[in-house]
Short mmCIF file of C-alpha atoms in Angstrom, two decimals:
data_model
loop_
_atom_site.label_atom_id
_atom_site.label_comp_id
_atom_site.label_asym_id
_atom_site.label_seq_id
_atom_site.Cartn_x
_atom_site.Cartn_y
_atom_site.Cartn_z
CA ASP N 1 75.81 76.82 40.65
CA ALA N 2 72.74 79.02 40.73
CA LYS N 3 72.66 82.08 42.97
CA THR N 4 70.24 82.29 45.91
CA THR N 5 68.54 85.24 47.59
CA GLN N 6 67.42 85.17 51.22
CA PRO N 7 66.13 87.85 53.57
CA PRO N 8 68.94 89.01 55.87
CA SER N 9 66.99 88.51 59.08
CA MET N 10 63.72 87.17 60.51
CA ASP N 11 62.11 86.81 63.90
CA CYS N 12 59.80 84.02 65.02
CA ALA N 13 57.99 83.42 68.30
CA GLU N 14 58.99 80.36 70.26
CA GLY N 15 56.66 77.44 69.59
CA ARG N 16 55.46 78.80 66.26
CA ALA N 17 56.46 77.56 62.82
CA ALA N 18 59.40 79.38 61.29
CA ASN N 19 59.16 79.74 57.51
CA LEU N 20 62.39 80.75 55.81
CA PRO N 21 62.14 81.68 52.12
CA CYS N 22 64.79 81.31 49.46
CA ASN N 23 64.72 82.53 45.88
CA HIS N 24 66.73 80.59 43.28
CA SER N 25 65.20 81.70 40.00
CA THR N 26 68.19 80.59 37.88
CA ILE N 27 68.26 77.02 39.18
CA SER N 28 68.90 74.40 36.54
CA GLY N 29 67.36 70.97 36.21
CA ASN N 30 70.13 68.99 37.90
CA GLU N 31 70.64 71.33 40.85
CA TYR N 32 69.51 70.44 44.34
CA VAL N 33 68.43 72.84 47.07
CA TYR N 34 70.34 72.33 50.34
CA TRP N 35 69.75 74.00 53.69
CA TYR N 36 72.38 74.34 56.39
CA ARG N 37 72.42 76.39 59.56
CA GLN N 38 75.18 77.84 61.70
CA ILE N 39 74.53 78.37 65.38
CA HIS N 40 76.67 81.20 66.77
CA SER N 41 80.27 80.36 65.84
CA GLN N 42 79.86 76.59 65.49
CA GLY N 43 80.41 74.64 62.29
CA PRO N 44 77.49 74.60 59.86
CA GLN N 45 74.94 71.84 60.35
CA TYR N 46 73.13 70.10 57.52
CA ILE N 47 69.32 70.34 57.74
CA ILE N 48 67.70 68.99 54.60
CA HIS N 49 67.91 68.93 50.82
CA GLY N 50 65.66 68.24 47.85
CA LEU N 51 65.41 68.27 44.07
CA LYS N 52 61.77 68.88 43.18
CA ASN N 53 59.56 67.04 45.63
CA ASN N 54 58.81 68.31 49.08
CA GLU N 55 60.96 66.70 51.76
CA THR N 56 60.58 66.20 55.49
CA ASN N 57 62.91 64.88 58.15
CA GLU N 58 63.14 65.05 61.91
CA MET N 59 64.45 68.60 61.81
CA ALA N 60 62.44 70.39 59.16
CA SER N 61 60.35 70.37 56.00
CA LEU N 62 61.40 71.70 52.62
CA ILE N 63 58.78 72.98 50.22
CA ILE N 64 59.95 73.58 46.64
CA THR N 65 57.65 75.40 44.21
CA GLU N 66 56.57 73.57 41.10
CA ASP N 67 58.74 75.77 38.86
CA ARG N 68 61.63 75.23 41.34
CA LYS N 69 62.44 78.94 41.39
CA SER N 70 61.92 79.26 45.12
CA SER N 71 61.69 77.17 48.26
CA THR N 72 60.74 77.46 51.92
CA LEU N 73 62.36 75.81 54.88
CA ILE N 74 59.87 75.15 57.67
CA LEU N 75 60.86 74.56 61.28
CA PRO N 76 57.50 73.34 62.65
CA HIS N 77 57.85 74.28 66.33
CA ALA N 78 60.72 76.71 66.74
CA THR N 79 62.71 76.66 69.97
CA LEU N 80 65.32 79.08 71.30
CA ARG N 81 68.01 76.63 70.15
CA ASP N 82 66.92 77.21 66.54
CA THR N 83 68.34 80.75 66.67
CA ALA N 84 71.01 80.62 63.96
CA VAL N 85 72.01 81.77 60.49
CA TYR N 86 70.27 79.64 57.86
CA TYR N 87 71.88 79.12 54.47
CA CYS N 88 70.03 78.09 51.32
CA ILE N 89 72.45 76.59 48.80
CA VAL N 90 71.84 75.41 45.27
CA ARG N 91 74.26 72.81 44.04
CA SER N 92 74.61 70.27 41.31
CA ASN N 93 75.72 66.81 42.39
CA PHE N 94 78.12 66.84 39.45
CA GLY N 95 80.89 69.20 38.44
CA ASN N 96 82.93 71.31 40.87
CA GLU N 97 83.03 70.72 44.60
CA LYS N 98 82.23 74.22 45.75
CA LEU N 99 79.41 74.54 48.30
CA THR N 100 78.62 78.24 47.99
CA PHE N 101 77.45 79.79 51.22
CA GLY N 102 75.91 83.22 50.80
CA THR N 103 75.16 85.50 53.74
CA GLY N 104 72.04 83.56 54.77
CA THR N 105 69.10 84.55 56.99
CA ARG N 106 69.70 85.30 60.63
CA LEU N 107 66.70 83.73 62.41
CA THR N 108 66.01 84.89 65.94
CA ILE N 109 63.52 82.95 68.04
CA ILE N 110 61.74 85.24 70.48
CA PRO N 111 60.71 83.79 73.89
CA ASN Z 1 81.38 58.39 67.24
CA ALA Z 2 83.12 61.77 67.43
CA GLY Z 3 82.20 62.89 63.91
CA VAL Z 4 84.58 65.57 62.62
CA THR Z 5 87.18 66.94 65.02
CA GLN Z 6 89.68 69.76 64.52
CA THR Z 7 92.95 70.53 66.28
CA PRO Z 8 93.75 73.09 67.63
CA LYS Z 9 90.67 75.12 68.57
CA PHE Z 10 92.56 78.42 68.81
CA ARG Z 11 95.96 79.63 67.65
CA VAL Z 12 97.82 82.91 67.42
CA LEU Z 13 100.70 83.14 64.95
CA LYS Z 14 103.16 85.84 64.06
CA THR Z 15 103.54 86.83 60.42
CA GLY Z 16 105.86 84.40 58.66
CA GLN Z 17 105.36 81.49 61.06
CA SER Z 18 104.05 78.16 59.85
CA MET Z 19 101.51 75.77 61.28
CA THR Z 20 99.37 72.76 60.44
CA LEU Z 21 95.69 72.34 61.21
CA LEU Z 22 94.50 68.77 61.66
CA CYS Z 23 91.08 67.47 60.73
CA ALA Z 24 89.98 63.95 61.62
CA GLN Z 25 86.76 62.08 60.85
CA ASP Z 26 85.61 58.68 62.04
CA MET Z 27 82.71 58.19 59.61
CA ASN Z 28 84.74 56.52 56.84
CA HIS Z 29 83.93 59.41 54.49
CA GLU Z 30 85.70 59.64 51.16
CA TYR Z 31 85.42 63.40 50.69
CA MET Z 32 87.01 65.99 52.96
CA TYR Z 33 87.07 69.79 52.69
CA TRP Z 34 88.74 72.83 54.21
CA TYR Z 35 86.82 76.13 54.35
CA ARG Z 36 87.56 79.53 55.80
CA GLN Z 37 84.99 81.96 57.16
CA ASP Z 38 85.69 85.64 57.57
CA PRO Z 39 83.51 87.98 59.68
CA GLY Z 40 80.06 88.54 58.20
CA MET Z 41 80.73 86.28 55.25
CA GLY Z 42 79.82 82.81 54.13
CA LEU Z 43 82.30 79.94 53.94
CA ARG Z 44 84.80 79.72 51.11
CA LEU Z 45 86.38 76.48 49.96
CA ILE Z 46 90.19 76.37 50.24
CA HIS Z 47 91.08 72.80 49.24
CA TYR Z 48 89.34 69.47 49.14
CA SER Z 49 90.06 65.76 48.73
CA VAL Z 50 87.99 63.08 47.02
CA GLY Z 51 89.86 60.19 48.62
CA GLU Z 52 93.03 59.07 50.35
CA GLY Z 53 96.11 60.38 48.56
CA THR Z 54 94.19 62.99 46.51
CA THR Z 55 93.88 66.76 46.90
CA ALA Z 56 92.49 69.55 44.75
CA LYS Z 57 92.24 73.33 44.84
CA GLY Z 58 89.07 75.10 45.83
CA GLU Z 59 88.05 78.71 45.53
CA VAL Z 60 90.82 80.37 47.64
CA PRO Z 61 93.84 78.01 47.70
CA ASP Z 62 96.71 80.52 47.64
CA GLY Z 63 98.94 80.42 50.72
CA TYR Z 64 97.73 76.99 51.82
CA ASN Z 65 98.79 73.40 51.22
CA VAL Z 66 97.01 70.18 52.14
CA SER Z 67 97.71 66.49 52.47
CA ARG Z 68 95.52 63.40 52.83
CA LEU Z 69 97.88 60.56 53.65
CA LYS Z 70 95.23 58.65 55.59
CA LYS Z 71 91.55 58.45 54.73
CA GLN Z 72 90.47 59.74 58.12
CA ASN Z 73 92.80 62.76 58.26
CA PHE Z 74 93.05 65.95 56.20
CA LEU Z 75 95.81 68.42 57.06
CA LEU Z 76 95.86 72.11 56.16
CA GLY Z 77 99.24 73.83 56.21
CA LEU Z 78 100.22 77.47 56.26
CA GLU Z 79 103.88 77.75 55.26
CA SER Z 80 104.29 81.47 55.93
CA ALA Z 81 101.31 82.97 57.73
CA ALA Z 82 100.00 86.40 56.74
CA PRO Z 83 97.50 88.67 58.56
CA SER Z 84 95.06 88.09 55.66
CA GLN Z 85 94.85 84.47 56.81
CA THR Z 86 93.27 85.49 60.10
CA SER Z 87 89.99 83.60 59.96
CA VAL Z 88 87.95 80.71 61.32
CA TYR Z 89 88.80 77.47 59.54
CA PHE Z 90 86.25 74.70 59.20
CA CYS Z 91 86.83 71.17 58.07
CA ALA Z 92 84.03 69.04 56.64
CA SER Z 93 83.56 65.55 55.30
CA SER Z 94 80.97 63.69 53.25
CA TYR Z 95 80.39 60.10 52.20
CA THR Z 96 80.14 61.02 48.54
CA ARG Z 97 79.95 64.28 46.62
CA ALA Z 98 76.18 64.05 46.50
CA ARG Z 99 75.70 63.59 50.22
CA GLU Z 100 75.52 66.20 52.95
CA GLN Z 101 78.69 67.56 54.50
CA TYR Z 102 79.42 67.23 58.21
CA PHE Z 103 81.42 70.07 59.72
CA GLY Z 104 83.90 70.26 62.56
CA PRO Z 105 83.77 72.87 65.34
CA GLY Z 106 86.33 75.17 63.71
CA THR Z 107 89.78 76.59 64.43
CA ARG Z 108 90.13 80.29 65.21
CA LEU Z 109 93.43 81.52 63.80
CA THR Z 110 94.83 84.99 64.38
CA VAL Z 111 97.94 86.14 62.54
CA THR Z 112 99.57 89.26 63.98
#
């Protein structure tokens, strides 16, 4: 699976959009981009995933660049409950089962 | 619908003791996984199962055994606990390999 690079930490004001970047320059054609988050010491929570088109669900939007080398997770109206560590994961839906969590981005929502 | 549950939530073991962690899911998922998370690190896959009666090794399987006798349950065993196994253990399940994984709340294990 391709490696990802994320900033270690970010702050965002409550009510504003939080934009979390992820670099995955070695992504291959059959690899998806997944986003999970982990709030304090809870189990990770799935947010969204995509292959090449932009995706939106009730939690967030995922914007993937045309060359697929980077993506941005957007939380449209951040709340204090969105404070968490956000993990960007690149994974093929074939092959080994490993879901490789890096160190992620610690997002802090400021009141 | 409880999702993924884990038992126990906390446990302290002495070196050499054994224990079993239980994971249960009520979503009829085929795939189940055991991960460990050490301080400041991401999750690492220990073992996984692609269906009832199957198990396979993940990234860090040494010192652990697993069993999946029933589709809804996935057990993680430590036969002889070591301090290096002090960690938070997360179980997860997914409908298929391609679908998102749902995680349990975790078990905090300390081995002294």
